[in-house]
Short mmCIF file of C-alpha atoms in Angstrom, two decimals:
data_model
loop_
_atom_site.label_atom_id
_atom_site.label_comp_id
_atom_site.label_asym_id
_atom_site.label_seq_id
_atom_site.Cartn_x
_atom_site.Cartn_y
_atom_site.Cartn_z
CA SER R 1 7.48 -0.12 41.26
CA SER R 2 7.29 1.14 37.70
CA THR R 3 4.58 2.08 35.26
CA PHE R 4 4.74 2.50 31.51
CA ASN R 5 3.38 5.49 29.64
CA ASN R 6 2.51 4.78 26.00
CA GLN R 7 3.33 8.33 24.99
CA SER R 8 6.31 8.44 22.60
CA ASN R 9 8.71 11.38 22.72
CA HIS R 10 12.41 12.07 22.57
CA PRO R 11 14.00 14.37 25.16
CA LEU R 12 17.06 15.01 23.02
CA LEU R 13 14.98 16.96 20.52
CA ARG R 14 14.91 20.30 22.27
CA THR R 15 12.99 22.35 19.70
CA PRO R 16 9.43 22.72 21.11
CA ASN R 17 7.73 22.06 17.76
CA ALA R 18 9.84 18.96 17.20
CA VAL R 19 9.09 17.64 20.67
CA PHE R 20 5.38 18.22 20.16
CA LYS R 21 5.43 16.35 16.85
CA LEU R 22 7.32 13.46 18.38
CA ARG R 23 4.84 13.22 21.23
CA MET R 24 2.03 13.06 18.71
CA GLY R 25 3.65 10.03 17.09
CA PHE R 26 5.12 11.94 14.15
CA ARG R 27 8.60 10.64 14.81
CA PHE R 28 7.90 6.96 14.35
CA LYS R 29 5.60 7.49 11.40
CA ASN R 30 8.22 9.52 9.56
CA ALA R 31 11.16 7.33 10.56
CA LEU R 32 9.48 4.09 9.63
CA SER R 33 8.26 5.48 6.34
CA ILE R 34 11.77 6.52 5.34
CA LEU R 35 13.38 3.28 6.49
CA ALA R 36 10.74 1.14 4.79
CA ARG R 37 11.25 3.06 1.56
CA GLU R 38 15.01 2.55 1.72
CA VAL R 39 14.80 -1.16 2.49
CA CYS R 40 12.23 -1.61 -0.28
CA HIS R 41 14.41 0.12 -2.87
CA CYS R 42 17.52 -1.73 -1.74
CA GLN R 43 15.73 -5.04 -2.16
CA THR R 44 14.22 -4.21 -5.54
CA THR R 45 17.30 -2.66 -7.16
CA ILE R 46 19.99 -5.03 -5.94
CA ARG R 47 20.04 -7.11 -9.11
CA ARG R 48 19.50 -4.36 -11.66
CA GLY R 49 23.15 -3.96 -12.52
CA ILE R 50 24.18 -1.65 -15.34
CA ILE R 51 21.00 -0.25 -16.84
CA GLY R 52 22.09 2.59 -19.06
CA ILE R 53 21.63 5.18 -16.35
CA SER R 54 22.68 8.28 -18.24
CA ALA R 55 20.19 7.76 -21.02
CA SER R 56 17.21 7.82 -18.64
CA SER R 57 18.34 10.79 -16.58
CA SER R 58 17.17 14.36 -16.92
CA SER R 59 20.29 15.91 -15.38
CA ILE R 60 23.94 14.90 -15.10
CA ILE R 61 26.05 15.99 -12.12
CA LYS R 62 29.81 15.46 -12.01
CA VAL R 63 31.31 15.55 -8.52
CA ASP R 64 34.64 14.65 -6.97
CA THR R 65 33.23 13.13 -3.77
CA LEU R 66 29.69 11.82 -3.33
CA ILE R 67 28.83 11.10 0.31
CA ILE R 68 25.83 8.85 0.87
CA GLY R 69 24.37 9.46 4.31
CA GLY R 70 24.25 12.93 5.84
CA GLY R 71 24.21 11.96 9.51
CA PRO R 72 27.09 12.74 11.88
CA ILE R 73 29.75 10.76 9.98
CA GLY R 74 28.65 11.85 6.51
CA SER R 75 28.33 15.50 7.48
CA SER R 76 31.61 15.40 9.39
CA THR R 77 33.34 14.03 6.30
CA ALA R 78 31.75 16.78 4.21
CA TYR R 79 32.77 19.45 6.72
CA HIS R 80 36.39 18.29 6.93
CA LEU R 81 36.67 17.96 3.15
CA SER R 82 35.36 21.49 2.77
CA GLU R 83 38.03 22.69 5.20
CA LEU R 84 40.79 20.93 3.26
CA ARG R 85 39.49 22.28 -0.05
CA LYS R 86 38.38 25.75 1.02
CA GLN R 87 40.92 27.41 -1.27
CA LYS R 88 39.36 25.73 -4.29
CA GLU R 89 36.68 27.44 -6.35
CA ASP R 90 34.59 24.25 -6.35
CA ILE R 91 35.18 21.85 -3.47
CA GLY R 92 33.36 19.10 -5.38
CA VAL R 93 31.45 17.52 -2.49
CA ALA R 94 27.81 16.41 -2.51
CA VAL R 95 25.83 14.63 0.20
CA LEU R 96 22.77 12.46 -0.42
CA GLU R 97 20.44 12.16 2.56
CA GLN R 98 16.90 10.80 2.47
CA ASP R 99 15.97 12.34 5.83
CA PRO R 100 17.08 15.99 5.81
CA THR R 101 15.54 16.64 9.26
CA PHE R 102 17.44 13.68 10.79
CA GLN R 103 14.31 12.41 12.50
CA SER R 104 15.15 8.81 11.60
CA SER R 105 18.90 9.09 12.19
CA SER R 106 20.36 6.57 14.62
CA ALA R 107 22.19 9.41 16.34
CA THR R 108 18.90 11.17 17.10
CA PHE R 109 17.76 8.13 19.06
CA SER R 110 21.04 7.81 20.96
CA ILE R 111 21.94 9.18 24.37
CA GLY R 112 24.54 11.52 22.87
CA GLY R 113 27.55 10.37 24.87
CA ILE R 114 31.28 10.96 24.48
CA ARG R 115 34.01 9.29 26.52
CA GLN R 116 37.70 8.51 26.44
CA GLN R 117 37.38 5.26 28.39
CA PHE R 118 38.24 2.77 25.66
CA SER R 119 40.62 -0.17 25.42
CA LEU R 120 42.11 0.90 22.05
CA ALA R 121 44.45 3.87 21.91
CA GLU R 122 43.01 4.88 18.54
CA ASN R 123 39.53 5.15 20.02
CA VAL R 124 40.84 7.23 22.92
CA LYS R 125 42.58 9.62 20.54
CA MET R 126 39.49 9.90 18.34
CA SER R 127 37.45 10.88 21.37
CA LEU R 128 40.07 13.43 22.42
CA TYR R 129 39.75 15.14 19.05
CA GLY R 130 35.97 15.04 19.35
CA LEU R 131 36.21 16.58 22.82
CA GLU R 132 38.40 19.43 21.59
CA PHE R 133 35.98 20.08 18.73
CA LEU R 134 32.89 20.05 20.98
CA ARG R 135 34.46 22.49 23.41
CA ASN R 136 35.10 24.88 20.52
CA SER R 137 31.95 24.13 18.56
CA LYS R 138 30.46 27.62 18.97
CA GLU R 139 33.30 29.04 16.89
CA LEU R 140 33.98 26.07 14.62
CA LEU R 141 30.37 25.44 13.57
CA ALA R 142 28.95 28.95 13.54
CA SER R 143 27.61 29.88 10.11
CA PRO R 144 25.32 32.56 8.66
CA SER R 145 22.45 30.08 8.62
CA PHE R 146 23.23 28.74 12.12
CA PRO R 147 25.06 31.55 13.94
CA ASP R 148 24.39 30.53 17.55
CA VAL R 149 25.45 26.91 18.05
CA ASP R 150 24.76 25.44 21.48
CA LEU R 151 25.33 21.69 21.66
CA GLN R 152 24.40 21.59 25.38
CA PHE R 153 27.61 19.71 26.11
CA GLN R 154 27.49 18.53 29.72
CA GLU R 155 30.81 17.24 31.01
CA HIS R 156 29.48 15.19 33.91
CA GLY R 157 31.72 12.21 33.30
CA TYR R 158 31.44 8.48 32.77
CA LEU R 159 31.70 6.04 35.67
CA PHE R 160 32.48 2.36 35.03
CA LEU R 161 31.99 0.07 38.03
CA ALA R 162 33.82 -3.27 38.36
CA SER R 163 32.97 -6.00 40.85
CA SER R 164 34.78 -9.11 39.60
CA ALA R 165 38.54 -9.63 39.50
CA ASP R 166 38.46 -9.84 35.72
CA ASP R 167 36.57 -6.56 35.38
CA VAL R 168 38.96 -4.86 37.80
CA ALA R 169 41.95 -6.06 35.79
CA GLU R 170 40.31 -4.78 32.60
CA LEU R 171 39.68 -1.32 34.08
CA ARG R 172 43.31 -1.08 35.21
CA ALA R 173 44.64 -2.20 31.82
CA ASN R 174 42.35 0.22 29.99
CA ASN R 175 43.48 3.05 32.26
CA GLN R 176 47.06 2.46 31.18
CA VAL R 177 46.03 2.59 27.52
CA GLN R 178 44.08 5.80 28.10
CA ARG R 179 46.98 7.53 29.83
CA GLN R 180 49.47 6.45 27.18
CA ALA R 181 47.09 7.82 24.53
CA GLY R 182 47.17 11.24 26.18
CA CYS R 183 44.13 11.14 28.44
CA ASP R 184 45.05 11.92 32.06
CA THR R 185 41.57 12.74 33.39
CA ILE R 186 40.42 9.17 34.14
CA GLN R 187 40.65 8.43 37.85
CA LEU R 188 40.62 4.92 39.32
CA MET R 189 38.68 4.91 42.60
CA ASP R 190 38.48 2.25 45.29
CA GLN R 191 35.31 1.52 47.25
CA THR R 192 36.06 4.11 49.95
CA GLN R 193 36.65 6.84 47.39
CA LEU R 194 33.47 5.89 45.52
CA LYS R 195 31.36 6.10 48.70
CA GLU R 196 32.77 9.53 49.47
CA LYS R 197 32.27 10.86 45.94
CA PHE R 198 28.87 9.25 45.30
CA PRO R 199 27.14 8.81 48.70
CA TRP R 200 23.78 8.23 46.99
CA MET R 201 25.10 5.11 45.29
CA ASN R 202 25.38 1.60 46.72
CA VAL R 203 28.91 0.39 46.02
CA ASP R 204 29.18 -2.34 48.65
CA ASP R 205 29.78 -4.93 45.93
CA VAL R 206 32.08 -2.72 43.82
CA ALA R 207 35.83 -3.28 43.94
CA LEU R 208 36.96 -0.49 41.60
CA GLY R 209 35.54 2.43 39.68
CA SER R 210 36.89 4.32 36.67
CA TYR R 211 35.68 7.91 36.60
CA GLY R 212 36.22 10.57 33.97
CA THR R 213 36.69 13.75 35.96
CA SER R 214 36.37 15.93 32.84
CA GLY R 215 36.04 15.62 29.09
CA GLU R 216 33.30 12.99 29.23
CA GLY R 217 29.56 13.47 29.17
CA TRP R 218 26.81 14.02 26.62
CA PHE R 219 25.54 16.55 24.10
CA ASP R 220 22.57 17.18 21.80
CA PRO R 221 22.96 14.97 18.67
CA LEU R 222 20.26 16.71 16.64
CA THR R 223 21.73 20.19 17.07
CA PHE R 224 25.17 18.76 16.34
CA MET R 225 24.06 17.24 13.02
CA ARG R 226 22.14 20.33 11.96
CA ALA R 227 25.06 22.62 12.77
CA LEU R 228 27.54 20.38 10.90
CA LYS R 229 25.25 20.27 7.90
CA GLU R 230 24.70 24.03 7.76
CA LYS R 231 28.40 24.74 8.17
CA ALA R 232 29.25 22.33 5.36
CA LYS R 233 26.57 23.85 3.11
CA ASP R 234 27.86 27.35 3.76
CA SER R 235 31.32 26.07 2.78
CA GLY R 236 30.08 24.88 -0.61
CA VAL R 237 28.87 21.34 0.05
CA ARG R 238 25.78 20.36 -1.92
CA TYR R 239 23.07 18.49 0.04
CA GLU R 240 20.33 16.63 -1.79
CA ASP R 241 17.19 15.02 -0.39
CA ALA R 242 17.43 12.06 -2.73
CA LEU R 243 16.52 8.40 -3.03
CA ILE R 244 19.12 6.15 -4.66
CA LEU R 245 17.68 4.09 -7.51
CA ALA R 246 20.62 2.30 -9.12
CA ALA R 247 24.35 2.34 -9.73
CA GLU R 248 26.69 1.65 -12.64
CA ARG R 249 30.21 0.22 -12.40
CA ASP R 250 33.17 0.12 -14.71
CA LYS R 251 33.59 -3.56 -15.57
CA GLU R 252 37.37 -3.35 -15.77
CA THR R 253 38.20 -1.33 -12.66
CA GLY R 254 35.16 -2.12 -10.52
CA ASN R 255 34.72 1.59 -9.76
CA VAL R 256 31.24 3.00 -9.30
CA VAL R 257 30.99 5.47 -12.18
CA ALA R 258 27.36 6.58 -11.98
CA ILE R 259 24.58 6.68 -9.39
CA MET R 260 20.99 7.40 -10.35
CA VAL R 261 18.83 9.15 -7.75
CA GLN R 262 15.41 10.69 -7.52
CA ASN R 263 15.19 14.11 -5.94
CA GLN R 264 12.49 13.74 -3.30
CA LYS R 265 11.52 17.40 -3.45
CA THR R 266 11.14 17.80 -7.21
CA GLY R 267 10.79 14.20 -8.36
CA GLU R 268 13.58 14.81 -10.89
CA ILE R 269 15.81 11.92 -11.88
CA GLN R 270 19.48 12.86 -11.52
CA THR R 271 22.68 11.00 -12.26
CA TYR R 272 25.86 11.64 -10.29
CA HIS R 273 29.23 10.78 -11.80
CA PRO R 274 31.61 10.68 -8.82
CA LYS R 275 35.32 10.20 -8.58
CA ASN R 276 34.85 8.71 -5.10
CA VAL R 277 31.85 7.53 -3.10
CA VAL R 278 31.65 7.56 0.71
CA ASN R 279 29.42 5.05 2.47
CA ALA R 280 28.20 6.78 5.64
CA THR R 281 24.86 5.00 5.97
CA GLY R 282 25.37 3.56 9.45
CA ALA R 283 23.39 0.43 10.24
CA ARG R 284 22.30 0.05 6.61
CA ALA R 285 25.84 0.11 5.18
CA GLN R 286 25.71 -3.34 3.60
CA SER R 287 22.41 -2.60 1.85
CA LEU R 288 24.10 0.31 0.09
CA MET R 289 27.14 -1.79 -0.86
CA THR R 290 24.85 -4.42 -2.37
CA LEU R 291 23.12 -1.76 -4.44
CA LEU R 292 26.41 -0.23 -5.60
CA ALA R 293 27.69 -3.67 -6.64
CA GLY R 294 24.85 -4.01 -9.16
CA ASP R 295 24.71 -7.42 -10.84
CA ASP R 296 27.76 -8.68 -8.97
CA THR R 297 27.72 -10.24 -5.53
CA LEU R 298 30.50 -8.87 -3.35
CA GLN R 299 32.87 -11.54 -2.15
CA HIS R 300 33.70 -9.43 0.89
CA GLN R 301 30.64 -7.88 2.48
CA ILE R 302 30.75 -5.28 5.22
CA PRO R 303 30.32 -7.08 8.56
CA VAL R 304 27.78 -4.53 9.80
CA LYS R 305 24.28 -5.49 10.87
CA PRO R 306 21.35 -3.36 12.04
CA ARG R 307 20.51 -4.12 15.66
CA LYS R 308 17.74 -2.66 17.77
CA ARG R 309 18.54 -0.65 20.91
CA SER R 310 15.96 0.68 23.36
CA VAL R 311 16.24 3.70 25.67
CA PHE R 312 13.99 4.33 28.65
CA ARG R 313 13.33 7.68 30.31
CA PHE R 314 12.16 7.54 33.89
CA GLN R 315 11.50 9.79 36.85
CA CYS R 316 12.74 9.05 40.35
CA LYS R 317 9.78 9.79 42.64
CA GLU R 318 11.88 10.21 45.78
CA GLN R 319 14.08 12.73 43.98
CA VAL R 320 11.00 14.87 43.26
CA ASP R 321 9.24 14.47 46.62
CA GLN R 322 12.14 15.33 48.92
CA GLN R 323 13.63 18.78 49.34
CA GLU R 324 17.27 17.72 49.28
CA LEU R 325 18.75 16.28 46.11
CA LEU R 326 19.27 12.58 46.61
CA ILE R 327 21.08 12.35 43.28
CA PRO R 328 22.79 15.51 42.06
CA GLN R 329 22.11 16.70 38.54
CA ILE R 330 25.82 16.40 37.79
CA ALA R 331 25.75 12.62 38.32
CA PRO R 332 27.87 10.79 35.75
CA MET R 333 26.85 8.36 33.07
CA THR R 334 27.17 5.16 35.10
CA ILE R 335 27.82 1.71 33.61
CA ASP R 336 27.79 -1.48 35.65
CA SER R 337 30.40 -3.82 34.20
CA SER R 338 28.61 -6.88 35.59
CA SER R 339 25.31 -6.22 33.77
CA MET R 340 26.30 -3.43 31.32
CA VAL R 341 23.17 -1.54 32.41
CA TYR R 342 23.69 2.22 32.16
CA PHE R 343 21.90 5.30 33.44
CA ARG R 344 22.48 9.04 33.40
CA PRO R 345 20.58 12.22 34.34
CA ASP R 346 18.42 13.89 31.73
CA GLY R 347 16.90 17.34 31.53
CA GLU R 348 18.26 20.77 32.30
CA ALA R 349 16.42 21.63 35.54
CA PRO R 350 18.41 20.72 38.69
CA GLY R 351 16.57 18.17 40.78
CA SER R 352 14.17 17.19 38.00
CA GLY R 353 14.73 13.57 38.92
CA THR R 354 14.63 12.52 35.26
CA PHE R 355 17.03 9.89 33.96
CA LEU R 356 17.81 7.80 30.86
CA CYS R 357 18.75 4.14 31.04
CA GLY R 358 19.26 1.10 28.85
CA VAL R 359 21.12 -2.14 28.21
CA SER R 360 22.02 -4.26 25.19
CA PRO R 361 19.94 -7.44 24.74
CA PRO R 362 21.51 -10.78 25.69
CA LYS R 363 23.57 -12.26 22.87
CA GLU R 364 20.98 -14.92 22.05
CA GLN R 365 18.27 -12.24 21.73
CA ASP R 366 20.36 -9.64 19.89
CA VAL R 367 19.18 -10.39 16.36
CA ASP R 368 19.37 -8.33 13.18
CA CYS R 369 16.58 -5.78 12.85
CA TRP R 370 15.51 -5.54 9.20
CA ASP R 371 11.82 -4.89 9.90
CA PRO R 372 11.23 -1.13 10.37
CA ASP R 373 8.04 -1.84 12.29
CA GLU R 374 10.15 -3.26 15.12
CA LEU R 375 11.44 0.21 15.99
CA ALA R 376 7.94 1.25 17.05
CA PHE R 377 8.15 -1.15 20.00
CA PRO R 378 10.96 -0.61 22.53
CA ASP R 379 11.97 -3.79 24.35
CA HIS R 380 10.21 -3.17 27.65
CA HIS R 381 11.03 -6.69 28.79
CA LEU R 382 14.68 -5.60 29.05
CA PHE R 383 13.66 -2.96 31.54
CA GLU R 384 11.49 -5.29 33.59
CA ASN R 385 13.84 -8.27 33.54
CA THR R 386 17.25 -6.61 33.72
CA ILE R 387 17.40 -2.84 34.09
CA ARG R 388 14.99 -2.21 36.94
CA HIS R 389 16.66 -4.61 39.35
CA SER R 390 20.15 -3.43 38.42
CA ILE R 391 19.55 0.30 38.88
CA ALA R 392 17.51 -0.20 42.07
CA HIS R 393 20.37 -2.21 43.53
CA ARG R 394 22.90 0.43 42.53
CA VAL R 395 20.83 3.47 43.57
CA PRO R 396 18.38 2.85 46.45
CA ALA R 397 16.31 5.89 45.43
CA PHE R 398 15.54 4.08 42.18
CA GLU R 399 13.31 1.61 44.03
CA SER R 400 10.43 3.95 43.23
CA ILE R 401 10.44 5.16 39.63
CA GLU R 402 8.01 5.83 36.81
CA ILE R 403 8.74 5.27 33.13
CA ILE R 404 7.64 8.40 31.28
CA SER R 405 8.77 7.55 27.75
CA SER R 406 10.80 5.12 25.69
CA TRP R 407 12.07 4.73 22.13
CA ALA R 408 14.14 2.44 19.94
CA GLY R 409 16.69 3.08 17.22
CA LEU R 410 19.17 1.23 15.05
CA TYR R 411 22.69 0.31 16.13
CA ASP R 412 25.39 -0.49 13.54
CA PHE R 413 26.70 -3.69 15.06
CA ASN R 414 30.15 -4.66 13.77
CA THR R 415 30.16 -8.46 13.78
CA MET R 416 33.91 -8.58 13.16
CA ASP R 417 35.08 -6.42 16.04
CA GLN R 418 32.72 -4.36 18.20
CA ASN R 419 35.58 -2.19 19.41
CA ALA R 420 36.93 -1.06 16.03
CA ALA R 421 35.24 0.57 13.06
CA ILE R 422 35.95 0.20 9.33
CA ILE R 423 37.58 3.24 7.72
CA ASP R 424 38.91 2.19 4.34
CA PHE R 425 38.27 1.66 0.62
CA HIS R 426 36.53 -1.55 -0.41
CA PRO R 427 38.76 -3.97 -2.38
CA GLU R 428 36.05 -4.82 -4.93
CA LEU R 429 34.66 -1.29 -5.21
CA PRO R 430 37.98 0.59 -5.28
CA ASN R 431 36.50 4.10 -5.25
CA VAL R 432 33.98 3.43 -2.46
CA PHE R 433 35.28 4.57 0.92
CA MET R 434 33.64 2.94 3.93
CA VAL R 435 33.17 4.75 7.25
CA ASN R 436 31.06 2.14 8.99
CA GLY R 437 30.63 -0.31 11.85
CA PHE R 438 31.20 1.86 14.91
CA SER R 439 28.99 -0.30 17.14
CA GLY R 440 27.40 2.63 18.94
CA HIS R 441 30.47 4.90 18.93
CA GLY R 442 29.61 6.62 15.65
CA LEU R 443 28.32 9.88 17.08
CA GLN R 444 31.24 10.53 19.42
CA HIS R 445 33.82 9.39 16.87
CA SER R 446 32.18 11.04 13.87
CA LEU R 447 34.43 14.10 14.04
CA ALA R 448 37.68 12.12 14.02
CA ALA R 449 36.30 9.62 11.50
CA GLY R 450 35.23 12.42 9.16
CA ARG R 451 38.63 14.05 9.46
CA ALA R 452 40.34 10.71 8.73
CA ALA R 453 38.11 10.02 5.74
CA SER R 454 38.73 13.46 4.29
CA GLU R 455 42.51 13.05 4.61
CA LYS R 456 42.44 9.65 2.97
CA LEU R 457 40.33 10.98 0.12
CA GLU R 458 42.37 14.15 -0.35
CA TYR R 459 45.93 12.96 0.39
CA GLY R 460 45.67 9.19 0.03
CA ALA R 461 46.81 8.70 3.63
CA PHE R 462 45.92 9.56 7.22
CA SER R 463 47.86 12.60 8.38
CA SER R 464 46.40 13.76 11.71
CA LEU R 465 45.87 10.36 13.33
CA ASN R 466 46.95 6.98 12.00
CA LEU R 467 43.84 4.80 11.81
CA GLU R 468 45.27 1.99 9.69
CA LEU R 469 44.12 -0.36 12.45
CA PHE R 470 40.59 0.18 11.12
CA SER R 471 41.43 -0.98 7.59
CA PHE R 472 39.26 -3.54 5.83
CA ASP R 473 42.23 -5.87 5.51
CA ARG R 474 41.40 -7.53 8.80
CA GLU R 475 38.19 -8.84 7.16
CA LEU R 476 40.02 -10.37 4.19
#
């Protein structure tokens, strides 16, 4: 049985005041307000074109790199650029972010996972860099304004379960890719090994499991973004709480030469004159590109659409009522390949019996989410129709659970290739660098993506990891 509680909160926001505000409905009110404002301005300024920006501005700001979007990818790009340019007197990096508290960021509404279990070697290597960074984040991200960084990184692993012959073959093929990419911590387990390792789980219909014995797990996205931001700021990056109003392009080169914004704290109109612009706006990437294009319609649009994803937090009653732990707190993030339903433990107290779960909507129901009001209503029918049966079958103790909260956020769905992002300059906006379309992998790959973007901007080429596979050419 299950019951729904209408109370809205987000367990990943660990600050008591933040949690209290979210429970009081502050989160959705703030998030929807910001999103509605952005969509409104994108729609009303798309066709403005060149409007004589400089003449109407009260301040002019010249900058080498203007990053639009200060979430994990934008702040990672800013951080890595500041590292590359730390010997310079002025690193020339500014970040525009409408939501400085990150309460409407897609990452804040995510489950904060990181894994190496991918089918592309590039994705595996990106995650390996992210893992190394997370393990050393206390030293790498410590700053005078954020001296004690604790990302609550819990390396409890990912477990993919395969029942069909096709899914088994895919797990085996992926395991070869992962090992060749330098990841040797993914263990393939047969049914006997799974029963021994996870006695609380029903695996009678499972033929093979793929388990990350270390290096996979989850961390706190909000603390991660705040720490990245503060570190970048302390390194000379300028952050502005600003709303983009319009853009101006050079008619000959196509470059974006000016961007007019309104400072949301002071109300001042400012104009940035950037050498390069970075699009790090996640699910709303195409809206920004349309605005930057001005009067022109881009022939090649970014194939990124905003999709809605719901997360459910539940408590296992049997886990709480019995003395022994039916499901240990170190249980992995478990994904059923047959249904793609996932679940993982949540909370810091051992034996709390609290878990997160979710699933993507069926293809025919997975539509673009342009209406911000939709995010106020998680798709409970997915839980009732798909998730509940799947997790109860997989974990007998989950027959008796209670939903204690739920939320929904945006997912940057890459319609071209859900397994590969776009990390490249746009052919029609030659000085606009896109770091978009991660299809849910943006948080865990933000560190490697930010490093790659910074190298491309600074050196004109990738130097640490070749990510040419993610070029925009495959869309042309």
